[in-house]
Short mmCIF file of C-alpha atoms and ligand atoms in Angstrom, two decimals:
data_model
loop_
_atom_site.label_atom_id
_atom_site.label_comp_id
_atom_site.label_asym_id
_atom_site.label_seq_id
_atom_site.Cartn_x
_atom_site.Cartn_y
_atom_site.Cartn_z
CA UNK A 25 16.98 9.23 6.11
CA UNK A 26 17.95 5.90 5.62
CA UNK A 27 16.65 2.35 7.06
CA UNK A 28 19.33 1.96 9.65
CA UNK A 29 17.14 -0.20 12.48
CA UNK A 30 14.78 -3.21 11.30
CA UNK A 31 12.00 -2.46 10.22
CA UNK A 32 9.44 -2.80 13.41
CA UNK A 33 11.92 -0.94 15.91
CA UNK A 34 12.24 2.05 13.36
CA UNK A 35 7.90 1.78 13.22
CA UNK A 36 8.25 2.03 16.98
CA UNK A 37 10.81 3.76 18.08
CA UNK A 38 10.75 6.58 15.50
CA UNK A 39 9.91 9.64 17.73
CA UNK A 40 9.86 13.89 17.32
CA UNK A 41 11.56 15.47 19.82
CA UNK A 42 9.70 15.06 23.15
CA UNK A 43 8.49 17.89 25.44
CA UNK A 44 9.14 19.01 28.42
CA UNK A 45 6.99 16.98 30.19
CA UNK A 46 8.73 14.07 29.27
CA UNK A 47 5.73 12.20 28.07
CA UNK A 48 6.23 8.55 26.40
CA UNK A 49 2.87 8.33 24.20
CA UNK A 50 3.69 11.06 21.52
CA UNK A 51 1.37 13.79 22.28
CA UNK A 52 -0.84 15.46 19.74
CA UNK A 53 -0.35 18.76 18.72
CA UNK A 54 -3.43 20.13 17.52
CA UNK A 55 -2.18 23.99 16.82
CA UNK A 56 -2.60 25.66 13.38
CA UNK A 57 0.68 28.01 13.95
CA UNK A 58 3.69 28.16 15.67
CA UNK A 59 5.27 31.63 17.56
CA UNK A 60 8.60 32.82 16.79
CA UNK A 61 11.17 34.57 19.56
CA UNK A 62 11.24 38.09 17.84
CA UNK A 63 11.49 39.13 14.11
CA UNK A 64 14.95 37.92 12.96
CA UNK A 65 13.60 34.56 13.98
CA UNK A 66 10.58 34.81 12.21
CA UNK A 67 12.25 36.21 9.06
CA UNK A 68 14.87 33.38 9.12
CA UNK A 69 12.42 30.79 9.74
CA UNK A 70 10.37 32.57 6.53
CA UNK A 71 13.61 31.85 4.65
CA UNK A 72 14.21 28.69 5.46
CA UNK A 73 17.49 29.35 7.42
CA UNK A 74 16.46 27.20 10.00
CA UNK A 75 14.34 24.22 9.99
CA UNK A 76 11.45 24.67 11.86
CA UNK A 77 7.51 24.36 11.78
CA UNK A 78 5.75 27.46 11.27
CA UNK A 79 1.96 26.94 9.87
CA UNK A 80 0.66 23.66 10.29
CA UNK A 81 -0.31 23.53 6.03
CA UNK A 82 3.56 23.73 5.91
CA UNK A 83 4.25 20.99 8.49
CA UNK A 84 3.36 20.05 11.89
CA UNK A 85 4.97 17.96 14.90
CA UNK A 86 2.71 14.82 14.50
CA UNK A 87 2.92 15.13 10.25
CA UNK A 88 6.61 15.34 10.79
CA UNK A 89 6.58 11.97 12.96
CA UNK A 90 4.46 10.57 10.43
CA UNK A 91 6.54 11.20 7.54
CA UNK A 92 9.80 10.42 8.62
CA UNK A 93 8.15 6.56 10.12
CA UNK A 94 7.29 6.07 6.37
CA UNK A 95 10.70 7.04 4.76
CA UNK A 96 12.69 5.15 7.12
CA UNK A 97 10.44 1.60 6.19
CA UNK A 98 10.07 2.95 2.83
CA UNK A 99 14.17 3.46 2.18
CA UNK A 100 12.82 7.08 1.23
CA UNK A 101 14.67 10.18 1.38
CA UNK A 102 12.26 12.72 2.07
CA UNK A 103 8.29 13.07 1.82
CA UNK A 104 4.85 15.02 2.62
CA UNK A 105 1.90 13.76 3.64
CA UNK A 106 -1.55 14.58 2.18
CA UNK A 107 -5.54 14.63 3.75
CA UNK A 108 -6.06 11.94 1.62
CA UNK A 109 -4.54 8.90 -1.10
CA UNK A 110 -6.14 11.21 -3.47
CA UNK A 111 -4.72 14.33 -2.70
CA UNK A 112 -1.35 12.58 -2.79
CA UNK A 113 -1.72 11.70 -5.99
CA UNK A 114 -3.51 15.02 -7.73
CA UNK A 115 -0.79 17.07 -6.08
CA UNK A 116 2.13 15.03 -6.94
CA UNK A 117 1.06 15.45 -10.79
CA UNK A 118 0.28 19.22 -10.36
CA UNK A 119 3.41 19.62 -8.68
CA UNK A 120 5.78 17.96 -11.21
CA UNK A 121 4.10 17.98 -14.66
CA UNK A 122 3.44 21.08 -16.91
CA UNK A 123 0.48 21.85 -19.66
CA UNK A 124 1.22 19.12 -23.02
CA UNK A 125 3.01 16.60 -20.46
CA UNK A 126 1.97 13.11 -21.03
CA UNK A 127 1.66 10.13 -18.84
CA UNK A 128 2.09 6.62 -19.59
CA UNK A 129 -0.26 4.66 -17.25
CA UNK A 130 -1.47 0.50 -16.22
CA UNK A 131 -4.75 0.73 -17.10
CA UNK A 132 -6.29 -1.11 -13.84
CA UNK A 133 -5.83 1.49 -11.13
CA UNK A 134 -7.75 2.88 -8.88
CA UNK A 135 -11.12 4.05 -9.52
CA UNK A 136 -10.90 7.89 -8.93
CA UNK A 137 -7.37 8.01 -9.97
CA UNK A 138 -8.92 6.45 -13.23
CA UNK A 139 -11.28 9.89 -13.52
CA UNK A 140 -8.16 11.76 -12.73
CA UNK A 141 -6.73 10.77 -15.80
CA UNK A 142 -9.22 10.69 -17.78
CA UNK A 143 -11.16 13.63 -16.87
CA UNK A 144 -9.54 16.68 -14.74
CA UNK A 145 -5.86 16.30 -15.93
CA UNK A 146 -7.18 17.08 -19.95
CA UNK A 147 -8.29 20.07 -18.58
CA UNK A 148 -4.54 21.49 -18.09
CA UNK A 149 -3.97 19.18 -21.79
CA UNK A 150 -1.73 16.46 -19.54
CA UNK A 151 -2.63 13.27 -21.48
CA UNK A 152 -3.08 9.79 -19.87
CA UNK A 153 -2.08 6.13 -21.88
CA UNK A 154 -2.41 3.04 -20.64
CA UNK A 155 -0.95 -0.33 -20.75
CA UNK A 156 -2.41 -3.82 -19.83
CA UNK A 157 -0.80 -5.23 -16.99
CA UNK A 158 -0.33 -8.73 -18.88
CA UNK A 159 0.91 -6.33 -22.23
CA UNK A 160 4.30 -4.93 -20.57
CA UNK A 161 5.79 -5.08 -23.68
CA UNK A 162 3.36 -2.56 -25.36
CA UNK A 163 4.74 0.39 -22.66
CA UNK A 164 7.59 1.40 -24.68
CA UNK A 165 5.49 1.67 -27.61
CA UNK A 166 2.83 4.29 -25.70
CA UNK A 167 6.23 6.89 -24.37
CA UNK A 168 6.07 9.82 -26.44
CA UNK A 169 8.86 12.86 -26.45
CA UNK A 170 6.77 14.53 -24.05
CA UNK A 171 6.18 11.39 -21.73
CA UNK A 172 7.29 12.83 -18.69
CA UNK A 173 6.05 9.97 -16.00
CA UNK A 174 5.38 6.31 -15.57
CA UNK A 175 3.08 5.10 -13.08
CA UNK A 176 1.24 1.91 -11.81
CA UNK A 177 -0.12 0.74 -8.99
CA UNK A 178 0.81 -3.04 -7.25
CA UNK A 179 -1.01 -4.74 -6.43
CA UNK A 180 -3.99 -3.54 -8.88
CA UNK A 181 -7.19 -2.02 -7.10
CA UNK A 182 -9.47 -4.33 -7.60
CA UNK A 183 -7.88 -6.74 -9.97
CA UNK A 184 -5.15 -7.58 -8.03
CA UNK A 185 -2.61 -7.62 -10.54
CA UNK A 186 1.39 -7.60 -10.19
CA UNK A 187 3.81 -5.63 -11.93
CA UNK A 188 7.56 -6.39 -12.67
CA UNK A 189 8.84 -2.93 -10.74
CA UNK A 190 12.18 -3.56 -11.78
CA UNK A 191 11.35 -3.98 -15.12
CA UNK A 192 9.23 -0.82 -14.75
CA UNK A 193 12.10 1.10 -13.34
CA UNK A 194 14.75 -0.50 -16.36
CA UNK A 195 12.05 1.09 -18.53
CA UNK A 196 11.67 4.24 -16.55
CA UNK A 197 15.72 5.06 -16.91
CA UNK A 198 15.69 4.07 -20.45
CA UNK A 199 13.42 7.09 -21.30
CA UNK A 200 14.24 9.55 -18.80
CA UNK A 201 10.68 9.18 -16.86
CA UNK A 202 9.85 9.42 -13.21
CA UNK A 203 8.66 6.07 -11.83
CA UNK A 204 5.64 6.49 -9.98
CA UNK A 205 4.32 4.10 -7.84
CA UNK A 206 1.10 3.44 -5.75
CA UNK A 207 1.89 1.06 -3.13
CA UNK A 208 -1.41 1.24 -1.13
CA UNK A 209 -1.94 -2.78 -1.27
CA UNK A 210 1.46 -3.88 -0.83
CA UNK A 211 2.01 -1.38 2.70
CA UNK A 212 5.64 -0.45 2.96
CA UNK A 213 5.94 -3.34 5.42
CA UNK A 214 5.72 -5.82 1.83
CA UNK A 215 6.99 -4.06 -0.74
CA UNK A 216 9.53 -1.25 -1.17
CA UNK A 217 9.35 -0.43 -4.89
CA UNK A 218 12.52 2.33 -4.38
CA UNK A 219 14.63 -0.65 -3.68
CA UNK A 220 13.31 -1.77 -7.30
CA UNK A 221 13.92 1.44 -8.72
CA UNK A 222 10.98 3.80 -8.35
CA UNK A 223 11.83 7.28 -7.59
CA UNK A 224 8.08 8.31 -5.85
CA UNK A 225 6.02 6.27 -3.85
CA UNK A 226 2.81 7.18 -3.06
CA UNK A 227 0.00 5.49 -0.09
CA UNK A 228 -3.45 5.78 0.80
CA UNK A 229 -3.06 5.64 4.67
CA UNK A 230 -6.89 5.16 4.78
CA UNK A 231 -6.09 1.39 3.92
CA UNK A 232 -4.19 -0.71 5.55
CA UNK A 233 -1.91 1.95 7.47
CA UNK A 234 -4.88 3.07 9.58
CA UNK A 235 -6.22 -0.32 9.23
CA UNK A 236 -8.98 0.47 11.78
CA UNK A 237 -11.45 2.16 9.16
CA UNK A 238 -11.11 6.15 11.13
CA UNK A 239 -9.52 8.25 9.38
CA UNK A 240 -8.14 9.76 5.46
CA UNK A 241 -4.63 10.45 4.77
CA UNK A 242 -2.39 9.96 2.17
CA UNK A 243 1.81 10.36 1.72
CA UNK A 244 4.34 11.02 -1.15
CA UNK A 245 7.69 9.98 -0.43
CA UNK A 246 10.91 9.01 -2.54
CA UNK A 247 13.65 11.76 -3.93
CA UNK A 248 14.31 14.85 -2.37
CA UNK A 249 14.60 17.19 -5.10
CA UNK A 250 11.03 15.92 -6.18
CA UNK A 251 9.27 16.02 -2.42
CA UNK A 252 10.70 19.53 -2.24
CA UNK A 253 8.78 20.62 -5.50
CA UNK A 254 5.77 18.50 -4.04
CA UNK A 255 5.74 20.57 -0.74
CA UNK A 256 6.53 23.81 -2.40
CA UNK A 257 3.50 23.08 -4.34
CA UNK A 258 1.21 21.77 -1.26
CA UNK A 259 2.22 24.59 0.92
CA UNK A 260 1.07 27.19 -0.78
CA UNK A 261 -2.49 25.23 -2.14
CA UNK A 262 -3.11 23.15 1.50
CA UNK A 263 -3.84 19.33 0.95
CA UNK A 264 -1.77 18.99 4.36
CA UNK A 265 -2.89 15.72 6.49
CA UNK A 266 -4.16 16.87 9.57
CA UNK A 267 -2.44 16.70 12.97
CA UNK A 268 -4.53 14.46 14.71
CA UNK A 269 -5.37 12.61 11.65
CA UNK A 270 -1.22 12.18 11.55
CA UNK A 271 -1.21 11.47 14.83
CA UNK A 272 -3.62 8.32 14.60
CA UNK A 273 -1.51 7.00 11.57
CA UNK A 274 1.82 7.57 13.38
CA UNK A 275 0.46 4.86 16.34
CA UNK A 276 -1.27 2.45 13.81
CA UNK A 277 2.37 2.29 12.44
CA UNK A 278 3.70 1.06 15.48
CA UNK A 279 1.31 -2.43 14.72
CA UNK A 280 1.41 -2.57 11.17
CA UNK A 281 4.05 -5.43 10.85
CA UNK A 282 1.94 -7.43 13.43
CA UNK A 283 -1.11 -6.56 12.06
CA UNK A 284 -0.52 -6.93 8.10
CA UNK A 285 1.52 -10.44 9.01
CA UNK A 286 -2.04 -11.49 10.44
CA UNK A 287 -4.22 -9.97 7.28
CA UNK A 288 -2.01 -12.20 5.03
CA UNK A 289 -2.00 -15.32 7.07
CA UNK A 290 -5.77 -15.07 6.68
CA UNK A 291 -6.04 -14.03 3.28
CA UNK A 292 -4.17 -16.70 2.49
CA UNK A 293 -5.86 -19.43 4.14
CA UNK A 294 -9.22 -17.60 2.72
CA UNK A 295 -7.72 -17.92 -0.96
CA UNK A 296 -6.35 -21.12 -0.91
CA UNK A 297 -10.81 -21.96 0.42
CA UNK A 298 -11.72 -20.26 -2.68
CA UNK A 299 -9.91 -21.71 -5.05
CA UNK A 300 -11.05 -25.00 -3.69
CA UNK A 301 -15.23 -24.02 -3.95
CA UNK A 302 -16.43 -25.25 -7.08
CA UNK A 303 -18.86 -22.14 -7.26
CA UNK A 304 -15.57 -20.27 -8.19
CA UNK A 305 -14.13 -20.36 -11.55
CA UNK A 306 -11.07 -18.51 -10.25
CA UNK A 307 -9.06 -16.60 -7.70
CA UNK A 308 -6.34 -14.32 -7.61
CA UNK A 309 -4.38 -13.69 -4.74
CA UNK A 310 -0.26 -12.55 -5.28
CA UNK A 311 1.29 -16.11 -3.35
CA UNK A 312 -1.64 -18.57 -4.15
CA UNK A 313 1.18 -20.53 -6.81
CA UNK A 314 -1.49 -20.62 -9.47
CA UNK A 315 -1.00 -16.65 -9.65
CA UNK A 316 -0.09 -15.71 -13.14
CA UNK A 317 2.50 -13.60 -11.61
CA UNK A 318 3.45 -15.61 -8.37
CA UNK A 319 7.22 -15.51 -9.51
CA UNK A 320 7.17 -11.36 -9.79
CA UNK A 321 5.35 -11.38 -6.59
CA UNK A 322 7.75 -13.75 -5.03
CA UNK A 323 10.58 -11.51 -5.76
CA UNK A 324 9.20 -7.70 -4.88
CA UNK A 325 6.70 -8.78 -2.05
CA UNK A 326 7.14 -10.55 1.41
CA UNK A 327 3.64 -11.70 1.60
CA UNK A 328 0.60 -11.67 -0.34
CA UNK A 329 -1.03 -9.02 1.02
CA UNK A 330 -4.88 -8.85 2.44
CA UNK A 331 -6.91 -8.71 -1.26
CA UNK A 332 -8.15 -11.43 -2.81
CA UNK A 333 -10.00 -11.41 -5.85
CA UNK A 334 -12.34 -14.56 -6.85
CA UNK A 335 -14.65 -15.23 -10.21
CA UNK A 336 -18.31 -16.33 -9.19
CA UNK A 337 -19.18 -18.45 -11.71
CA UNK A 338 -23.16 -16.63 -13.09
CA UNK A 339 -21.94 -12.95 -13.86
CA UNK A 340 -23.65 -9.96 -12.34
CA UNK A 341 -26.24 -11.24 -10.84
CA UNK A 342 -24.71 -14.20 -8.48
CA UNK A 343 -21.95 -11.17 -7.83
CA UNK A 344 -24.57 -9.58 -6.41
CA UNK A 345 -26.53 -12.08 -4.75
CA UNK A 346 -23.34 -13.56 -2.91
CA UNK A 347 -23.09 -10.01 -1.33
CA UNK A 348 -26.16 -10.21 -0.61
CA UNK A 349 -26.04 -13.37 1.27
CA UNK A 350 -22.96 -12.49 2.77
CA UNK A 351 -23.63 -12.67 6.86
CA UNK A 352 -20.51 -11.00 8.96
CA UNK A 353 -18.63 -9.63 6.29
CA UNK A 354 -19.07 -6.07 5.51
CA UNK A 355 -20.14 -4.13 2.37
CA UNK A 356 -17.80 -1.08 2.26
CA UNK A 357 -16.30 0.97 -0.16
CA UNK A 358 -13.04 0.95 1.99
CA UNK A 359 -10.34 -1.79 2.46
CA UNK A 360 -7.88 -2.84 4.83
CA UNK A 361 -9.37 -2.65 7.82
CA UNK A 362 -9.71 -4.83 10.71
CA UNK A 363 -13.64 -6.02 9.53
CA UNK A 364 -13.30 -8.08 6.57
CA UNK A 365 -15.31 -6.14 3.45
CA UNK A 366 -16.87 -7.27 0.42
CA UNK A 367 -17.20 -5.49 -3.07
CA UNK A 368 -18.61 -6.32 -6.45
CA UNK A 369 -16.63 -4.00 -8.90
CA UNK A 370 -19.04 -4.31 -12.02
CA UNK A 371 -22.16 -3.35 -10.17
CA UNK A 372 -20.69 -0.66 -8.12
CA UNK A 373 -16.93 1.16 -8.43
CA UNK A 374 -16.78 0.54 -11.98
CA UNK A 375 -19.98 0.10 -13.06
CA UNK A 376 -19.71 3.37 -15.23
CA UNK A 377 -17.53 1.51 -17.41
CA UNK A 378 -18.41 -0.49 -20.59
CA UNK A 379 -17.98 -4.42 -19.99
CA UNK A 380 -15.04 -4.15 -22.39
CA UNK A 381 -13.24 -1.47 -20.77
CA UNK A 382 -13.91 -3.35 -17.46
CA UNK A 383 -12.43 -6.33 -18.45
CA UNK A 384 -9.72 -4.80 -20.28
CA UNK A 385 -9.17 -3.60 -16.54
CA UNK A 386 -9.31 -7.09 -14.95
CA UNK A 387 -12.52 -6.60 -13.87
CA UNK A 388 -14.80 -9.43 -15.12
CA UNK A 389 -18.90 -9.07 -14.40
CA UNK A 390 -18.44 -11.98 -11.31
CA UNK A 391 -15.75 -10.74 -9.78
CA UNK A 392 -15.88 -9.74 -5.64
CA UNK A 393 -12.97 -8.27 -3.89
CA UNK A 394 -12.53 -9.38 -0.59
CA UNK A 395 -10.15 -7.76 1.83
CA UNK A 396 -9.65 -9.88 4.59
CA UNK A 397 -9.95 -8.91 7.95
CA UNK A 398 -8.67 -9.80 11.29
CA UNK A 399 -11.25 -12.23 12.39
CA UNK A 400 -11.00 -15.33 13.67
CA UNK A 401 -10.52 -16.83 9.77
CA UNK A 402 -12.54 -19.97 10.57
CA UNK A 403 -15.07 -17.15 10.92
CA UNK A 404 -14.44 -15.13 7.76
CA UNK A 405 -14.66 -18.84 5.67
CA UNK A 406 -17.86 -19.70 7.54
CA UNK A 407 -19.22 -16.42 6.10
CA UNK A 408 -18.44 -17.04 2.71
CA UNK A 409 -19.24 -20.45 2.39
CA UNK A 410 -22.74 -19.95 3.13
CA UNK A 411 -23.18 -16.86 0.69
CA UNK A 412 -21.38 -19.39 -2.00
CA UNK A 413 -23.57 -22.40 -1.27
CA UNK A 414 -26.82 -19.73 -1.50
CA UNK A 415 -26.69 -18.03 -4.42
C1 PLP B 527 -7.68 3.96 -1.30
C2 PLP B 527 -7.14 4.63 -2.65
C3 PLP B 527 -6.43 5.11 -3.20
C4 PLP B 527 -7.21 6.75 -2.76
O1 PLP B 527 -7.18 6.96 -1.47
P1 PLP B 527 -7.87 7.79 -0.46
O2 PLP B 527 -7.42 7.89 0.68
O3 PLP B 527 -9.46 6.96 -0.25
O4 PLP B 527 -8.25 9.02 -0.83
C5 PLP B 527 -5.63 5.05 -4.08
N1 PLP B 527 -5.17 4.28 -4.36
C6 PLP B 527 -5.40 2.87 -3.82
C7 PLP B 527 -4.76 1.51 -4.82
C8 PLP B 527 -6.50 2.71 -3.32
O5 PLP B 527 -6.95 1.74 -2.53
#
């Protein structure tokens, strides 16, 4: 599948075939299986001589529509949809790696991805070496003859660092590695890693793709031969996205561009407000001119996204006090919701790491992550301002 119409149009007009009722909005296909005309139809379907739905662990019209839309938005050949972002990440590794293989990853990755690398994949003798986001020169030194995958998020969660996708792709190609990018923070609207040379792209659809904090979902898209391996693994092991969640997510994609435009507009204003505040020692937002990787962000992203991280003067205590003083913003583990959410990684998601390991991953003691929502930005800023005044 390739991009042919404009993004917003693809998001709205990509639809599975209408039923005999000629519905305008797509129905929900809550069915675990599909029927066959006769024994020959059943044989041919299982032999994959025809493309059709058999069982919803394999494919379902709602999940297919969701996958087709994401493929068009990302310029990908094919994809498979998962129950969560983590099942997308795990199944992708499980399908493509063998015991003894090695991964090179950015150190700054989502907490559960980090657990996968350090705790679970080693059970199958799959090991990972990490590079710091500001030391990409180190990547080639970490590559061994067993390395199969180069993995990164951009922007990273929670530190909001950006990695140069073109550079990562050059390194991956030179050493014959698969480049896999977790594109969750950017969404298919702001950044298309495949255009910069990624082989596979993963999304947690739970975040901005749903955008309203309702359902979990995930997807892996990219080269069709790789997706075929991922599909075969998944159809046998069962991490499939539910048709209901696929229906919700496909509807959400219709409004992704307008929602993300507004999220980014609000986030930039929040970032500018925080940067000028004297209780804040630094702000990280990809489209602030002071951002260390500003040029790279401008090269590969359409706008800066909805996540702003900043350092409150006063470390862990100030970070916790700030959260306790917020009146409107939610304290929640999700992000990319219509509601603005604040978290303090050092005392929560990353509290198990040593202070030193946290710093290596870009998480300082007073770092606060704000997922800027769609409320009126004046109200968001007013809440942040009163909390900063009262710490
Ligand atoms: C949330 C998140 C995930 C995991 O997604 P789930 O849908 O919660 O399983 C993976 N990567 C990033 C960057 C995330 O923010």
